C-alpha positions as MATLAB code, in Angstrom:
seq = 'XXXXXXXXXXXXXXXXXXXXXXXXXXXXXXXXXXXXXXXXXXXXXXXXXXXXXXXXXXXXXXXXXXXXXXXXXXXXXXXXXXXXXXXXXXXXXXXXXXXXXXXXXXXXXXXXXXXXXXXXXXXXXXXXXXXXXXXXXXXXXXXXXXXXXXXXXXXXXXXXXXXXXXXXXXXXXXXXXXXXXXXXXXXXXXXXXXX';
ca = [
      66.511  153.694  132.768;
      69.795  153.415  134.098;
      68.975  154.436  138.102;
      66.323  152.097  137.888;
      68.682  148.821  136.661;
      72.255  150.284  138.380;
      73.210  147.609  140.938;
      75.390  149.859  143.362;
      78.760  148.271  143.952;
      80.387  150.851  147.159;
      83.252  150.211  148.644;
      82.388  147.545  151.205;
      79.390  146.926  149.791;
      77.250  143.289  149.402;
      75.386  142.293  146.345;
      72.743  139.727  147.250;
      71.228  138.686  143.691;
      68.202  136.818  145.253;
      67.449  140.431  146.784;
      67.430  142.136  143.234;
      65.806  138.848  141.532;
      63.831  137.632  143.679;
      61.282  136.422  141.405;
      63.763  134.382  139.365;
      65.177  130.771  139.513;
      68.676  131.801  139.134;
      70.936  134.641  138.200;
      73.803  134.441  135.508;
      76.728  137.259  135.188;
      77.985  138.825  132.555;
      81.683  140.398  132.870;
      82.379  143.444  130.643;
      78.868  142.989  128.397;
      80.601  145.285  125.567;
      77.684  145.985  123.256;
      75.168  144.351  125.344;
      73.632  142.476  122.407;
      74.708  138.762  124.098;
      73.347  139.756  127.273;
      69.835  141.160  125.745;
      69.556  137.718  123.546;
      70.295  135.820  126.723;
      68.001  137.621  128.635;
      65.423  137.459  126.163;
      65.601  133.825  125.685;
      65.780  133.034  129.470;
      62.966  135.117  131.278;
      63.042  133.126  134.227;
      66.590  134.147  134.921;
      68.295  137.166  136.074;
      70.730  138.762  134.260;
      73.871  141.291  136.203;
      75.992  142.576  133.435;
      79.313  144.874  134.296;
      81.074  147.232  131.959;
      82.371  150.527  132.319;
      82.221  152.153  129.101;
      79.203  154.674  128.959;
      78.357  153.808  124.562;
      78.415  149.489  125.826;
      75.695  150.383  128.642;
      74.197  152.983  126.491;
      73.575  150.076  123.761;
      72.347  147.666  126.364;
      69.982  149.885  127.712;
      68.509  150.515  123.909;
      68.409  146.848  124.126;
      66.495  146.595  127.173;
      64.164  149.359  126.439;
      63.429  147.917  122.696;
      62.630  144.213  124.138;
      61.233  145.634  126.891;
      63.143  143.288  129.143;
      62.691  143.524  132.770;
      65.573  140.933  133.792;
      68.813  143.040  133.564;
      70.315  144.865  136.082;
      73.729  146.755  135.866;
      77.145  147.492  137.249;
      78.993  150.116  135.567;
      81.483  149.390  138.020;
      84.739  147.192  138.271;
      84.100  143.784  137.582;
      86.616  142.650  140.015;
      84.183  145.100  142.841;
      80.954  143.449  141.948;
      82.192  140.034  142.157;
      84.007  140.801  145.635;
      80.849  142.176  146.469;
      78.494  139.191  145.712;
      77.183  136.843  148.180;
      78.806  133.567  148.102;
      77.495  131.155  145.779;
      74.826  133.285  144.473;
      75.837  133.046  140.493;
      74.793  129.838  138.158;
      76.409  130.941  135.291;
      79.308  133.307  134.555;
      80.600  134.816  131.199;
      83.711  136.257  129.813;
      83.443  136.868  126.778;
      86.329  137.877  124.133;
      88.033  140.112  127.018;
      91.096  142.438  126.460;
      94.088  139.918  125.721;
      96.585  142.434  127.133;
      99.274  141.322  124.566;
     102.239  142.152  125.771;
     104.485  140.190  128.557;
     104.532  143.284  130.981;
     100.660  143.772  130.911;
      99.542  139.939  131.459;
      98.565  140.897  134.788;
      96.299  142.874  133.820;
      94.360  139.580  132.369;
      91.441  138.586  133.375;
      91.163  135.025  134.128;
      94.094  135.124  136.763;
      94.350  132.984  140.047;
      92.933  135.669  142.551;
      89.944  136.550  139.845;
      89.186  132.182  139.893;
      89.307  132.327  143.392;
      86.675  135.155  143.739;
      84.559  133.460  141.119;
      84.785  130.074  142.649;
      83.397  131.689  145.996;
      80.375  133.927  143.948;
      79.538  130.309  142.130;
      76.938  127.949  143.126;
      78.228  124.121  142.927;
      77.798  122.716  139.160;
      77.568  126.388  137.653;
      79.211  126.947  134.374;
      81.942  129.486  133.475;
      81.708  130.145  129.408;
      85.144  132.419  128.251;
      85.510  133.067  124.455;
      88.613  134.462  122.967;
      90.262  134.874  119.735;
      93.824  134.778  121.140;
      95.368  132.029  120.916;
      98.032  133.047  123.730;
      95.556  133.729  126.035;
      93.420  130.913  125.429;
      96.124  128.710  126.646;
      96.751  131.485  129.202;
      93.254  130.953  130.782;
      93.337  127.212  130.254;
      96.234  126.467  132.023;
      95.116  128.582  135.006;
      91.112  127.234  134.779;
      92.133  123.512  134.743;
      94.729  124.206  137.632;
      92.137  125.822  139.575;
      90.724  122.976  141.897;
      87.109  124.423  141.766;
      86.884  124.475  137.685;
      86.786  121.368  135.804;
      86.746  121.768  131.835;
      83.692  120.344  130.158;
      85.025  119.846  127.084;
      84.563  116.051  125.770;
      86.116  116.841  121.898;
      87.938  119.227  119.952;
      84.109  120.421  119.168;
      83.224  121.621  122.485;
      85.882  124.469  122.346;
      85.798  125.102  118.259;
      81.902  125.564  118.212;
      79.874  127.751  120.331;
      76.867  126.007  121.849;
      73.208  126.974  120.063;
      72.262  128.561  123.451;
      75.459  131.204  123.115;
      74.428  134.241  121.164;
      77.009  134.925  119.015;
      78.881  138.589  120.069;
      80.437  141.623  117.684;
      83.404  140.627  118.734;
      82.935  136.914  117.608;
      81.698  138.539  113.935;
      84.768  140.694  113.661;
      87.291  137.568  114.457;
      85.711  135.903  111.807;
      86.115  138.286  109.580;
      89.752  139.094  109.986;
      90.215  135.503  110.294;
      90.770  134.318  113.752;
      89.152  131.637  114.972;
      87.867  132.048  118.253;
      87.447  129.012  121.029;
      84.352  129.060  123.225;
      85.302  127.263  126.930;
      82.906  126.011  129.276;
];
């Protein structure tokens, strides 16, 4: 299953989305899917969309692709590539929707640049996003929510869409809840959902 959904991601290479979804109104991203299970509910609930998930770990894709095999859902491609790559590689404003969801906090002082949401990573999302398309970014980390926040609201292409405390404490009914969510719960973090 995987030759058949693998969206190649070469050195040098472009990813046109309306070439691999051509059938579909829009596509949405998915940065480091982990278990896949968000994705797969996504893409189940929104068959009119196209789905491009990235992660690298071989037992995350090989879960996804149970998942896509099981619902028998034909709107998932992906990159088991870099996620910085595939974006780099996307035509410009080719993504309505973008997701980062609980990513690797990277702790410690000396590895923060190894974050994710970073100014160069905005920059190349802001350039693979159409006008009005959403960004959604979950975390349990409280220094790296303010981390992310103070670099998103910086950023003169993002605008935070948060109206009350509610928009960032409560994930939205359409935004499948994740592993990741479940285990913050239970060790009792409380994680913030961004848009």
């Amino acid at each position: 299953l995987l030759p058949r959904l693998r969206v190649s991601v070469a050195e040098g290479a472009v990813v046109d989305p309306a070439m691999l979804f051509p059938d579909k109104r829009e596509v949405w991203l998915e940065l480091g899917f982990g278990g896949g299970e968000h994705l797969a509910a996504q893409a189940e609930a929104n068959p009119d969309v196209g789905f491009i998930g990235t992660e690298l770990f071989l037992n995350g894709i090989g879960s996804l692709l149970r998942h896509v095999r099981d619902r028998q859902l034909a709107n998932v491609r992906i990159a088991d590539a870099d996620s910085f790559r595939l974006i780099r590689a996307l035509t410009p404003a080719s993504m309505a929707r973008v997701s980062l969801l609980f990513p690797d906090p990277w702790p410690k002082v000396r590895h923060h640049r190894r974050r994710f949401v970073r100014e160069e990573m905005l920059d190349l999302l802001a350039a693979a996003m159409k006008d009005g398309a959403e960004f959604r970014f979950a975390t349990d980390h409280a220094d790296y929510c303010a981390w992310a926040l103070a670099r998103i609201v910086r950023h003169s292409a993002f605008v935070w869409a948060a109206e009350t405390a509610a928009d960032w404490r409560t994930r939205s009914p359409d935004w499948p809840a994740t592993r990741y969510e479940q285990r913050a719960l239970a060790a009792g973090r409380q994680p913030v959902f961004l848009r």
